[in-house]
PDB file of C-alpha atoms in Angstrom:
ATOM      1  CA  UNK A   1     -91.441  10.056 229.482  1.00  0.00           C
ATOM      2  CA  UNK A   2     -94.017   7.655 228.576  1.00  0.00           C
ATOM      3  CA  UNK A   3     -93.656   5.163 225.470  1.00  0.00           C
ATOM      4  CA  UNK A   4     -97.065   6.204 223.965  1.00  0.00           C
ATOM      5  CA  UNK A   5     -98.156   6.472 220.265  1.00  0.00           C
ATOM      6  CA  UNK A   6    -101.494   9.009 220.613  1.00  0.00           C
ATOM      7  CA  UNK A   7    -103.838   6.156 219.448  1.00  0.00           C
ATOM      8  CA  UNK A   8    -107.465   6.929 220.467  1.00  0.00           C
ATOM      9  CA  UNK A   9    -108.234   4.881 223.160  1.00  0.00           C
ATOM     10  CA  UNK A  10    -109.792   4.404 226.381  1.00  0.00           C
ATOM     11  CA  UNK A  11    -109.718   1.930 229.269  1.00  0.00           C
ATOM     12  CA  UNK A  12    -112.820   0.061 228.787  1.00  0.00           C
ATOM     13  CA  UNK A  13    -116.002   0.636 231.377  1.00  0.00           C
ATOM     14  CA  UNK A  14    -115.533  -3.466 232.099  1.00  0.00           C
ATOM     15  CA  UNK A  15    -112.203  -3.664 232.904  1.00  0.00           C
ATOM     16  CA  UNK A  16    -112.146  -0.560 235.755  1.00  0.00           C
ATOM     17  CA  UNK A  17    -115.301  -2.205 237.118  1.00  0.00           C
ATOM     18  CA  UNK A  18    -113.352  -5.256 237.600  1.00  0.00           C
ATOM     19  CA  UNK A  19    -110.530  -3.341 238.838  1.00  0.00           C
ATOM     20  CA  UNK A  20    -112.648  -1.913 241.404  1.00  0.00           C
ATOM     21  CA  UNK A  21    -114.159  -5.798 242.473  1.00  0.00           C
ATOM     22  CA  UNK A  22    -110.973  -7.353 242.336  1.00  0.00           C
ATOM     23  CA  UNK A  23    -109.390  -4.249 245.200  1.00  0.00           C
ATOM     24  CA  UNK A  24    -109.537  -6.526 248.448  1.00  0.00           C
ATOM     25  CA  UNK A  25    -106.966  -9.030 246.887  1.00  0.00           C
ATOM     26  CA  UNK A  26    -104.877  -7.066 245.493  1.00  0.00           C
ATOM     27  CA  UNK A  27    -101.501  -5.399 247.235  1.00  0.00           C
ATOM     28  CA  UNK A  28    -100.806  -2.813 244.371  1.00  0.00           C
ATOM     29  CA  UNK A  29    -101.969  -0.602 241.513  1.00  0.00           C
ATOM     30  CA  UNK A  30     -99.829   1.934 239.499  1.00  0.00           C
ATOM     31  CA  UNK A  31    -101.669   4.217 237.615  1.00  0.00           C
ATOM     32  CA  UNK A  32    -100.010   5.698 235.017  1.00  0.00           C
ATOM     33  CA  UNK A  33    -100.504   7.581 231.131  1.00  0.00           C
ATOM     34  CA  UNK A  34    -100.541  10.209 229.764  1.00  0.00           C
ATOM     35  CA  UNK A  35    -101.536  11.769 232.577  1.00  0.00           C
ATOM     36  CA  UNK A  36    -103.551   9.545 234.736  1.00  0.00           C
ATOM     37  CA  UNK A  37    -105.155  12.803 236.554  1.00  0.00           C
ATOM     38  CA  UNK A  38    -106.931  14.075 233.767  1.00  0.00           C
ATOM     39  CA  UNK A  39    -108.643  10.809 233.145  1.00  0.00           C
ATOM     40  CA  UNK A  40    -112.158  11.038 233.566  1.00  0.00           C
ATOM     41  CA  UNK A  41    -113.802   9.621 236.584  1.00  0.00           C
ATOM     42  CA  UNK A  42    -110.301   8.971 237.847  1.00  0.00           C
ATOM     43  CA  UNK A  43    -111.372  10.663 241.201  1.00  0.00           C
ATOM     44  CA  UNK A  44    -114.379   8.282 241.743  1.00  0.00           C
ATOM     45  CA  UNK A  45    -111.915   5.339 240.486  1.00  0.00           C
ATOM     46  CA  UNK A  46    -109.565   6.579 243.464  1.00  0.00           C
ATOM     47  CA  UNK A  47    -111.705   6.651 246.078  1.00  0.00           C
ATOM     48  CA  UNK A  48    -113.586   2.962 245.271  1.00  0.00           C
ATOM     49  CA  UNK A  49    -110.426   1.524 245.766  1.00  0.00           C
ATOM     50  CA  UNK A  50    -109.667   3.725 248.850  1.00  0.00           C
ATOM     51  CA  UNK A  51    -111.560   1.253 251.469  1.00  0.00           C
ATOM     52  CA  UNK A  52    -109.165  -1.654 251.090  1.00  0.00           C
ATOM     53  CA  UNK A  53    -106.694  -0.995 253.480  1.00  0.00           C
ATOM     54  CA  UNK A  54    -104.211  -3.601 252.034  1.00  0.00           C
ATOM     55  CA  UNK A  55    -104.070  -1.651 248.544  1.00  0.00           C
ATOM     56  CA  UNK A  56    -101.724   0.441 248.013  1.00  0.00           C
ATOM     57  CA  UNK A  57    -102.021   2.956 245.165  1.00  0.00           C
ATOM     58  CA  UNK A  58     -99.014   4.402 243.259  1.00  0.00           C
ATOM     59  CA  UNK A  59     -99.429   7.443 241.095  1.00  0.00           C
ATOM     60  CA  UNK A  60     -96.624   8.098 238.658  1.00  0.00           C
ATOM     61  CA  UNK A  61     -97.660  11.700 237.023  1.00  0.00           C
ATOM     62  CA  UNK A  62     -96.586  15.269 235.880  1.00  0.00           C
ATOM     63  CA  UNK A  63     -98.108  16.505 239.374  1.00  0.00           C
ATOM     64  CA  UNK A  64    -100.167  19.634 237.741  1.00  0.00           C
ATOM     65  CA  UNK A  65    -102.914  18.646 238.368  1.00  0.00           C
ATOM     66  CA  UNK A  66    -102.681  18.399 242.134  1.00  0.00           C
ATOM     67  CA  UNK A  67    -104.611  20.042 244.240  1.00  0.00           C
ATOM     68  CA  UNK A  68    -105.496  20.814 248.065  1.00  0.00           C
ATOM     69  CA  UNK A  69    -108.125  17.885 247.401  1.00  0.00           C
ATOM     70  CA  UNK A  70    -105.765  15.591 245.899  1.00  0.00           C
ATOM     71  CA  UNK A  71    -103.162  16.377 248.230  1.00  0.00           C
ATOM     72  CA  UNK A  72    -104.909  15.415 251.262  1.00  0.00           C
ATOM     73  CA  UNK A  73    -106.358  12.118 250.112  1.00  0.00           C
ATOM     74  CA  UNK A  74    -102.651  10.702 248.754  1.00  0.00           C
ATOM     75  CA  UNK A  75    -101.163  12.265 252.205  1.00  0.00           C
ATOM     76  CA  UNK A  76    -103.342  10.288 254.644  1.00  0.00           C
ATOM     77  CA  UNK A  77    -103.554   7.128 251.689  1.00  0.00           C
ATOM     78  CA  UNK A  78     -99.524   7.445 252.372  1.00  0.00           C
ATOM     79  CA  UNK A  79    -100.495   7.082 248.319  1.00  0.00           C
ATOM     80  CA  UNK A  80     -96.914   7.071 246.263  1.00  0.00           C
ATOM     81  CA  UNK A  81     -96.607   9.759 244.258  1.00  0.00           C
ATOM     82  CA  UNK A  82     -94.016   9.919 241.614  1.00  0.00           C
ATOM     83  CA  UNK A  83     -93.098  12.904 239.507  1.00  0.00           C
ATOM     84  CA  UNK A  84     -92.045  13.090 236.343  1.00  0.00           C
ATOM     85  CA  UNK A  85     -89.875  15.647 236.168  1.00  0.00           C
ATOM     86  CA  UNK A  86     -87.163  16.191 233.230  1.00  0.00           C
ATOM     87  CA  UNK A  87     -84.868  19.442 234.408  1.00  0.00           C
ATOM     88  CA  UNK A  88     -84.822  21.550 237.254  1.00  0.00           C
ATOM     89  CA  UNK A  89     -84.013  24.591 235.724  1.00  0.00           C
ATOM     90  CA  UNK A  90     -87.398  26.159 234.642  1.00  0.00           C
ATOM     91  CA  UNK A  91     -86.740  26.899 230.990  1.00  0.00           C
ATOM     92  CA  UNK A  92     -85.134  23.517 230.149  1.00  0.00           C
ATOM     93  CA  UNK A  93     -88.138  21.738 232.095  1.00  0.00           C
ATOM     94  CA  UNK A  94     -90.928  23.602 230.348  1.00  0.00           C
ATOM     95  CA  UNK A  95     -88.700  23.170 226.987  1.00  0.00           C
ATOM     96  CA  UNK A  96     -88.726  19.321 227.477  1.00  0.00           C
ATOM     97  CA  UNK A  97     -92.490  19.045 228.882  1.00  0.00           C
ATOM     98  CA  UNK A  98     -94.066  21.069 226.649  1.00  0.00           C
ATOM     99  CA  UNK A  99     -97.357  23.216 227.982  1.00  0.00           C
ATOM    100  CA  UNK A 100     -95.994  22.328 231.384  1.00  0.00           C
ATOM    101  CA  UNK A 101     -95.463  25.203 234.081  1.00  0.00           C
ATOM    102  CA  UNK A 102     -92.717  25.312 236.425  1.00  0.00           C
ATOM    103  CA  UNK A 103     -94.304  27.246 238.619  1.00  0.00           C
ATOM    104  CA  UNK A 104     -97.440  25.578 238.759  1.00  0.00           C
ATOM    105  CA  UNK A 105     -94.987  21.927 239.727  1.00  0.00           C
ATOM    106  CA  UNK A 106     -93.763  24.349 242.617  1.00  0.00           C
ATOM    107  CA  UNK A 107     -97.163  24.899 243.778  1.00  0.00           C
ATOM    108  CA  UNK A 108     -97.971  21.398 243.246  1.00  0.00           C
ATOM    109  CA  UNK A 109     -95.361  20.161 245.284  1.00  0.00           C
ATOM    110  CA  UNK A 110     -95.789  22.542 248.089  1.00  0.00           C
ATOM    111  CA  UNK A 111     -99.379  21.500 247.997  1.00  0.00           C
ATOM    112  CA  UNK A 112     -98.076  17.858 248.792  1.00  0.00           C
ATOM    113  CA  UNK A 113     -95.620  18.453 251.114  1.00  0.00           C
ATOM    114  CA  UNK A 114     -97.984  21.289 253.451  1.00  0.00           C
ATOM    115  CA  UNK A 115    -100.423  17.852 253.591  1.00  0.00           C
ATOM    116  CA  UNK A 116     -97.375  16.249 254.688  1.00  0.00           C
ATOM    117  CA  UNK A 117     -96.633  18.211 257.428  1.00  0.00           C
ATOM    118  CA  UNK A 118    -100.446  18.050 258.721  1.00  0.00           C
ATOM    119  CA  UNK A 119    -101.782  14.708 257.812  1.00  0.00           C
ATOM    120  CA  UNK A 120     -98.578  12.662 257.200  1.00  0.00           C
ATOM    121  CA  UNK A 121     -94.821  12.898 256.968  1.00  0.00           C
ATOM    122  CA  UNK A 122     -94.401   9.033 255.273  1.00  0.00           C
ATOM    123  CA  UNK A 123     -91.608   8.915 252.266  1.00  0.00           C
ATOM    124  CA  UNK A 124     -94.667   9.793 249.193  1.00  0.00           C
ATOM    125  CA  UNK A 125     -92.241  11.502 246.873  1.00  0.00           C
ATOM    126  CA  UNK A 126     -90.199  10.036 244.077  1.00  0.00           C
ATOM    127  CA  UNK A 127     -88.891  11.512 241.299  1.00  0.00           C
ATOM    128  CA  UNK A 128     -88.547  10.199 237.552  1.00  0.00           C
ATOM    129  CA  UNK A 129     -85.668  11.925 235.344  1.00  0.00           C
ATOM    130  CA  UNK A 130     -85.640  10.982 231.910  1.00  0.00           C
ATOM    131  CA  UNK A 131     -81.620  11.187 231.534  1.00  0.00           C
ATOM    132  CA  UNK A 132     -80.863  12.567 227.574  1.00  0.00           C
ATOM    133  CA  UNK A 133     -78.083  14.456 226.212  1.00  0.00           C
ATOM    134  CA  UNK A 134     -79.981  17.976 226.603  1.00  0.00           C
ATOM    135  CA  UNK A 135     -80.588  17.820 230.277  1.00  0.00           C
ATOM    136  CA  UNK A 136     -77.216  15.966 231.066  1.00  0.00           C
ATOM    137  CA  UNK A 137     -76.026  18.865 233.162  1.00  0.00           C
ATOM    138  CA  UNK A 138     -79.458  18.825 235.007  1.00  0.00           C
ATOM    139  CA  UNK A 139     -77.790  16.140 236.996  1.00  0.00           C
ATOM    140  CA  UNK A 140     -75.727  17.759 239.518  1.00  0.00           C
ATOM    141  CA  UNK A 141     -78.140  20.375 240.266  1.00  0.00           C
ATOM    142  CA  UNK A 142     -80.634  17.030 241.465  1.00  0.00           C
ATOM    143  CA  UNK A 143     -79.893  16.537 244.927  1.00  0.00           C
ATOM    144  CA  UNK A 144     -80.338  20.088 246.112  1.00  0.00           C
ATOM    145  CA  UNK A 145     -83.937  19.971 244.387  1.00  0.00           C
ATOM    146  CA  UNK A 146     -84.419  16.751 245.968  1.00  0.00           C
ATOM    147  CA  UNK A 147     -83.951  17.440 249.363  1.00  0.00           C
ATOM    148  CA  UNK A 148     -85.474  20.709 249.670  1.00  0.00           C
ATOM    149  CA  UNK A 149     -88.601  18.831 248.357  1.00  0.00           C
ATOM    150  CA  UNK A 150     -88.302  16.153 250.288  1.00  0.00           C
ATOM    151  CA  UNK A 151     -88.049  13.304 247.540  1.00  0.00           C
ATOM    152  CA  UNK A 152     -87.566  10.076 249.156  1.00  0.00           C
ATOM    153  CA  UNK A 153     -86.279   8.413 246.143  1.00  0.00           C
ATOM    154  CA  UNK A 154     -84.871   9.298 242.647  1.00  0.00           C
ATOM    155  CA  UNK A 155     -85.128   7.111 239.437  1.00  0.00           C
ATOM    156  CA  UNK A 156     -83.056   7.933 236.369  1.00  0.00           C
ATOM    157  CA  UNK A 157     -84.562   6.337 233.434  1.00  0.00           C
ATOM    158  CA  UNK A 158     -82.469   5.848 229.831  1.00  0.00           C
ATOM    159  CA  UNK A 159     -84.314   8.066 227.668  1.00  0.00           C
ATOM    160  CA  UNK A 160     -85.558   4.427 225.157  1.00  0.00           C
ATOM    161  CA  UNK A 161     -88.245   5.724 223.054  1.00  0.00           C
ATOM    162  CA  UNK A 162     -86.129   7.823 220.125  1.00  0.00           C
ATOM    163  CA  UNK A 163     -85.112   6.672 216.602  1.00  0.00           C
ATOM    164  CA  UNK A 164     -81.889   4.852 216.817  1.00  0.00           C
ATOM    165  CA  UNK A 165     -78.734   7.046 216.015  1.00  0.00           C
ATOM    166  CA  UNK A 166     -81.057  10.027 217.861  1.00  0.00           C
ATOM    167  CA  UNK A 167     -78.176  12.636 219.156  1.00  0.00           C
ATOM    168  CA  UNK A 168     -80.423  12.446 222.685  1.00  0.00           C
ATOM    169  CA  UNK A 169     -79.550   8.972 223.332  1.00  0.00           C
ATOM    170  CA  UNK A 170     -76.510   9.358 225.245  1.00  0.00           C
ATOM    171  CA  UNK A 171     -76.466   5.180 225.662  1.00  0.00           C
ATOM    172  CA  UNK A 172     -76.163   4.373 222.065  1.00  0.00           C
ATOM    173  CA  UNK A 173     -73.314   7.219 221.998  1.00  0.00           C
ATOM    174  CA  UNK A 174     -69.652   6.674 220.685  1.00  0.00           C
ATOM    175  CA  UNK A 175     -68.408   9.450 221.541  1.00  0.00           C
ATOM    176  CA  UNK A 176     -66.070   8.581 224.890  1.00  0.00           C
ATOM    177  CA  UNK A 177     -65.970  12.165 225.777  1.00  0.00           C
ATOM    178  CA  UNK A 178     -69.682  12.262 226.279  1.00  0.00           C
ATOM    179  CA  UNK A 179     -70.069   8.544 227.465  1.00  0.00           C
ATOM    180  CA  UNK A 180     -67.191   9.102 230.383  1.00  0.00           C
ATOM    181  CA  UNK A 181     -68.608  12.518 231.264  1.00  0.00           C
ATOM    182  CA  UNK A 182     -72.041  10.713 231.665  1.00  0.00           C
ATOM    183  CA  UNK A 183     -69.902   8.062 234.105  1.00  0.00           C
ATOM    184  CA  UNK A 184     -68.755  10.770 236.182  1.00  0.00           C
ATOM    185  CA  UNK A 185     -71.673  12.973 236.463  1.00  0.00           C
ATOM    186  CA  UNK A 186     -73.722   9.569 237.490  1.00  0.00           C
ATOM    187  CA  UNK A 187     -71.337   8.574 239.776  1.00  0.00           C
ATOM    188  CA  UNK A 188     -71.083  12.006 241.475  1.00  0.00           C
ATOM    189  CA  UNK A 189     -74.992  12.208 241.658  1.00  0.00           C
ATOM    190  CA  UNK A 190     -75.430   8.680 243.492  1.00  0.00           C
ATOM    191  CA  UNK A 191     -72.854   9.444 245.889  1.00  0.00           C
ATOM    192  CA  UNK A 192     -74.460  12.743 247.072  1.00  0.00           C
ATOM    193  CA  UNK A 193     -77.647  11.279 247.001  1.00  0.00           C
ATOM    194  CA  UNK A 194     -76.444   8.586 249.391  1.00  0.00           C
ATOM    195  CA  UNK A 195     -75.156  10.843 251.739  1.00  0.00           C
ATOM    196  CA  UNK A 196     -78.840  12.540 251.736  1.00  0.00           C
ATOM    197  CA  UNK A 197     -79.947   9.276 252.725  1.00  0.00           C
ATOM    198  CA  UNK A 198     -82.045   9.424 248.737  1.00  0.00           C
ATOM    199  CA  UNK A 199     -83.070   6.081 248.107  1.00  0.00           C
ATOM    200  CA  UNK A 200     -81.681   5.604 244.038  1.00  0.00           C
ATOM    201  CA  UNK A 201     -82.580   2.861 240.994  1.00  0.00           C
ATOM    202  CA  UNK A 202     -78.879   2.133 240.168  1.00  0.00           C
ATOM    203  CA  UNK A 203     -79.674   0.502 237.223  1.00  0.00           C
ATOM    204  CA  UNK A 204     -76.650   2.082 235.421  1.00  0.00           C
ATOM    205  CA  UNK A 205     -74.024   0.527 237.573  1.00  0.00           C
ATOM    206  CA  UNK A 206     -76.054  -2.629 238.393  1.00  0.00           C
ATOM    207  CA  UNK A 207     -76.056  -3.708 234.797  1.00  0.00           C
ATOM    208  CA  UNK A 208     -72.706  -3.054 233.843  1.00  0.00           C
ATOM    209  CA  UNK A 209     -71.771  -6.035 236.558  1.00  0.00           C
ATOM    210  CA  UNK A 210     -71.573  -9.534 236.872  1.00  0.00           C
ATOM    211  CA  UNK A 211     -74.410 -10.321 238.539  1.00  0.00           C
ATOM    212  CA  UNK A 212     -73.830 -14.236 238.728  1.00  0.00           C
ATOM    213  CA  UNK A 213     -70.804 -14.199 241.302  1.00  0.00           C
ATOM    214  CA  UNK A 214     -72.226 -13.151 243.833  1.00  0.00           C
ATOM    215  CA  UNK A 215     -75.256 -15.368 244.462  1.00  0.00           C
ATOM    216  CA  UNK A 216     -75.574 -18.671 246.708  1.00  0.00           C
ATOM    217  CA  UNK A 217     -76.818 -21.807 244.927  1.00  0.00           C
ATOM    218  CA  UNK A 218     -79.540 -21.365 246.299  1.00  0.00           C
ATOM    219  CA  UNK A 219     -80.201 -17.884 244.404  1.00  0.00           C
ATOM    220  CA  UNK A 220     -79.309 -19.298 241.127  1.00  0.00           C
ATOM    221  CA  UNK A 221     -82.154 -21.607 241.059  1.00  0.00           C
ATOM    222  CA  UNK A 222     -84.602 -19.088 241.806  1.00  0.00           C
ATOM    223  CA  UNK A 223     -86.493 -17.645 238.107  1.00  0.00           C
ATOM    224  CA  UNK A 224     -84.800 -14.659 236.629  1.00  0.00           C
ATOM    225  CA  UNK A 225     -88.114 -12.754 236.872  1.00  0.00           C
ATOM    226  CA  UNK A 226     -90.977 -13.056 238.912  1.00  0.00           C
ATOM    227  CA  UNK A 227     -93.095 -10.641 237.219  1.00  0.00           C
ATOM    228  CA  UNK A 228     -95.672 -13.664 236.100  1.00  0.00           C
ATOM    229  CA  UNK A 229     -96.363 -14.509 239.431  1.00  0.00           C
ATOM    230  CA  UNK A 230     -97.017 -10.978 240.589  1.00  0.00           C
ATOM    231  CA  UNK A 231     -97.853  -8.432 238.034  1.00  0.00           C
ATOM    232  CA  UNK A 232     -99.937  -7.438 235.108  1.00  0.00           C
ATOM    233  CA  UNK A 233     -99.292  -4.302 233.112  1.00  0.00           C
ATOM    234  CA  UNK A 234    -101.852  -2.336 230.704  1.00  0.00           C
ATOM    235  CA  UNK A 235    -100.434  -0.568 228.158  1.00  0.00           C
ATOM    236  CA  UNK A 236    -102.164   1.907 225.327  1.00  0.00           C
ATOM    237  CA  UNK A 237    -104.433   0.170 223.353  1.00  0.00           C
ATOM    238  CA  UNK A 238    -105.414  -2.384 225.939  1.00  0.00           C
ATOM    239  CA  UNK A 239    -102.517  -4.894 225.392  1.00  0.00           C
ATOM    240  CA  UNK A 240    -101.465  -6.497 228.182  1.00  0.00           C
ATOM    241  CA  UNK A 241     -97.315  -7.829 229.278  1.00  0.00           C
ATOM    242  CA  UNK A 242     -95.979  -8.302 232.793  1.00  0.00           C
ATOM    243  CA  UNK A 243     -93.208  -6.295 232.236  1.00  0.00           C
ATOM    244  CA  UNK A 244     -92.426  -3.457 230.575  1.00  0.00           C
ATOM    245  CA  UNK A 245     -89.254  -4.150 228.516  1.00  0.00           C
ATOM    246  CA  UNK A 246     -91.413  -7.666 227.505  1.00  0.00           C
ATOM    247  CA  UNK A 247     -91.862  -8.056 223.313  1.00  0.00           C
ATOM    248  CA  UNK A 248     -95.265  -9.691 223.286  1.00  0.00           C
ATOM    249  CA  UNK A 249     -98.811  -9.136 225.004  1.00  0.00           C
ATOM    250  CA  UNK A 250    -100.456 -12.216 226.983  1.00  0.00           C
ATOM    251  CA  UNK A 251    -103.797 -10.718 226.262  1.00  0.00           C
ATOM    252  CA  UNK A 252    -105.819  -7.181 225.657  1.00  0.00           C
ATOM    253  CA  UNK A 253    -108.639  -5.716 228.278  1.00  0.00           C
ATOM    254  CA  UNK A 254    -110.556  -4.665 225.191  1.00  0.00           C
ATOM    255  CA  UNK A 255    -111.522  -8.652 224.411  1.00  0.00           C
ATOM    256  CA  UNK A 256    -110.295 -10.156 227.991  1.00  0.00           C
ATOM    257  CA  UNK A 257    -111.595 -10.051 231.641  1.00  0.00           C
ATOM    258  CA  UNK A 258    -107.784  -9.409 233.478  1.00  0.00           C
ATOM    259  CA  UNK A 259    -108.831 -12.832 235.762  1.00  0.00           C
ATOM    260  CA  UNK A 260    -108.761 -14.492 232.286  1.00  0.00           C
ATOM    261  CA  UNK A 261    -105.056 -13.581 231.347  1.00  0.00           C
ATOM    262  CA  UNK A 262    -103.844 -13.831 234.578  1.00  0.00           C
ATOM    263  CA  UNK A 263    -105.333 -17.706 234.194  1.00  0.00           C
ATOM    264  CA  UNK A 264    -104.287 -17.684 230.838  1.00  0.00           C
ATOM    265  CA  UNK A 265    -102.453 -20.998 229.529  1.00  0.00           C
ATOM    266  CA  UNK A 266    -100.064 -18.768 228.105  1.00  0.00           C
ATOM    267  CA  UNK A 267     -99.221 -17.050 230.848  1.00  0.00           C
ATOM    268  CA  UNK A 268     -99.164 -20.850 232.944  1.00  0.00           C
ATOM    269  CA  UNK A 269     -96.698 -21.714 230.356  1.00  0.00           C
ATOM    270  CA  UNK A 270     -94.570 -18.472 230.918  1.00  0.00           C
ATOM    271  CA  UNK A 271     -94.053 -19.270 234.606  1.00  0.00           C
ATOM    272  CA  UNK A 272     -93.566 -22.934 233.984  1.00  0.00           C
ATOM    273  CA  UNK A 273     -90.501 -22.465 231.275  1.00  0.00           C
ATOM    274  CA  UNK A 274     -89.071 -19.462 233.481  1.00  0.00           C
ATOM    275  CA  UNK A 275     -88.622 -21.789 236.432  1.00  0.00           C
ATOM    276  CA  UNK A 276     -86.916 -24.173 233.987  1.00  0.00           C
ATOM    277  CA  UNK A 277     -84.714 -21.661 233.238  1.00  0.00           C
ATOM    278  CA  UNK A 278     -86.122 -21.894 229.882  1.00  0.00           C
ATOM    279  CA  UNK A 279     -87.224 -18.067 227.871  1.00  0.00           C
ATOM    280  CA  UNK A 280     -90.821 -17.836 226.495  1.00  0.00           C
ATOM    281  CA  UNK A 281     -91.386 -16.446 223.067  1.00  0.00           C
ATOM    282  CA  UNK A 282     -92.781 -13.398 224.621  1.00  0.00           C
ATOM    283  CA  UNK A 283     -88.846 -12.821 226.749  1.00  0.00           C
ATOM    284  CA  UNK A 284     -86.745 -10.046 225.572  1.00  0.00           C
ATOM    285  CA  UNK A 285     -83.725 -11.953 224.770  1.00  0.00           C
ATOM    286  CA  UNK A 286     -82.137  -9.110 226.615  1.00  0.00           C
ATOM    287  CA  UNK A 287     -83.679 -10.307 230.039  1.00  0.00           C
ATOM    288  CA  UNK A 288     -81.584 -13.426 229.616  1.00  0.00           C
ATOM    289  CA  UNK A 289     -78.176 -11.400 229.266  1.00  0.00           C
ATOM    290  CA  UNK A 290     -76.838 -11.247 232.658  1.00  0.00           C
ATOM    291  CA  UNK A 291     -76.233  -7.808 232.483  1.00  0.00           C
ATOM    292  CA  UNK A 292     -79.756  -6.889 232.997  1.00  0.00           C
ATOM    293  CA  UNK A 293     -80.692  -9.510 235.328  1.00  0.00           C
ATOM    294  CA  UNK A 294     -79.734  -7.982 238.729  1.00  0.00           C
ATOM    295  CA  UNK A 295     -82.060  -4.541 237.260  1.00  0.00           C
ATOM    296  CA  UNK A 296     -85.132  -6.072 236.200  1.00  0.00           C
ATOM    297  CA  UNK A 297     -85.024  -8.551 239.848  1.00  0.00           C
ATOM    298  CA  UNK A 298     -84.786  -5.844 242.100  1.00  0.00           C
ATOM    299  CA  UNK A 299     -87.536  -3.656 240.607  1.00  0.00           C
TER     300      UNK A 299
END
């Protein structure tokens, strides 16, 4: 779910005008919230951007609030849609996503998927599980959900944004009876998934690996992350990182144009040290462990 703190804030009327201008050079935008959907104007915002054929928009959302409308533009936009959804059994979802429907993410996802099967049948569909201790057993019922909705891709996020020693945060756990059924479950989930052809974000296996033996010299030298060189990242409040697990904003839309950050000699400095090898005050140290490395590359 997302890291947000319900501060009072709104993307200022600047920065989405030079969102808009700046849509013929750029290759990507993921909208995100809250729910990006019930932001106002977002429809006009949308369909601005629409023209440049080289943008691709991404949509990560609760789906509720799609409709025949919406459903038709992201189908022939082959627009990525990605669903947040927390439990496929009804009464644990709508437990978990409070004021949230079940049925009404049925309708929305037949809604998506009749478009597909008129305008469009490209992979659109992804799915976001927020992996806790209360929908643990959610897992194997996943790739039967996944298929018959025709999910292209599942991501299983750690649940991160609890108070440490939380009883939900199966990854700070001590318990081995919970941590090695979490193993198995995982394990059993990827496998079947596989076999569906379901692309997966194995950032669960990935990072308890070493990631160094495998790569060529030539590998080694590149940066461990190339998120300065290709991404910006808006968070609440207007601050601005490049990443999401970074520890310290390069800038905020509410006092800075984005062309300004992304020029920023802070920023210049970032991408200078990181191809030195060398980690920026604004690194989580944790990007450096080499545990994490092979994660935060890939995606």
């Amino acid at each position: 779910m997302c890291l947000t703190k319900n501060r009072d804030w709104k993307l200022p009327r600047e920065r989405i005008e030079e969102i808009i201008s700046m849509g013929p050079i750029l290759e990507n935008i993921t909208w995100y919230g809250g729910e990006v959907l019930f932001l106002e104007n977002f429809q006009i915002i949308y369909d601005l951007l629409r023209p440049n054929s080289q943008l691709r928009q991404h949509i990560v959302t609760n789906g509720l609030l799609i409709d025949k409308v919406w459903a038709k533009k992201f189908t022939i936009d082959e627009t990525h849609i990605t669903y947040s959804i927390d439990a496929v059994d009804p009464k644990l979802y709508e437990s978990i996503r409070r004021g949230a429907s079940f049925t009404d993410l049925l309708k929305s996802l037949d809604l998506m998927n009749s478009a597909r099967t008129k305008y469009s049948d490209s992979d659109l569909l992804s799915l976001n599980f927020v992996l806790m201790k209360s929908n643990l057993d959610q897992l194997p019922l996943l790739p039967k959900f996944l298929k018959n909705h025709r999910f292209s891709h599942l991501n299983i996020v750690p649940v991160t944004t609890l108070k440490p020693g939380d009883p939900e945060n199966i990854f700070e756990s001590s318990d081995k009876n919970l941590i090695n059924k979490t193993d198995r479950l995982l394990k059993n989930l990827f496998r079947e998934c596989q076999d569906l052809g379901i692309g997966i974000h194995e950032w669960y296996f990935q990072a308890q690996g070493d990631t160094t033996k495998d790569k060529t010299p030539e590998e080694k030298k590149k940066p461990i992350c190339f998120k300065p060189w290709t991404k910006l990242q808006i968070c609440e409040g207007g601050d601005v990182i490049l990443e999401q697990f970074c520890i310290k904003p390069v800038g905020n839309v509410v006092n800075n144009m984005l062309l300004e950050i992304w020029n920023s000699s802070m920023i210049i400095n970032y991408r200078e040290n990181l191809l030195k090898k060398e980690a920026p005050e604004i690194c989580n140290p944790t990007c450096f462990d080499q545990s994490e490395n092979r994660y935060l590359n890939k995606y």
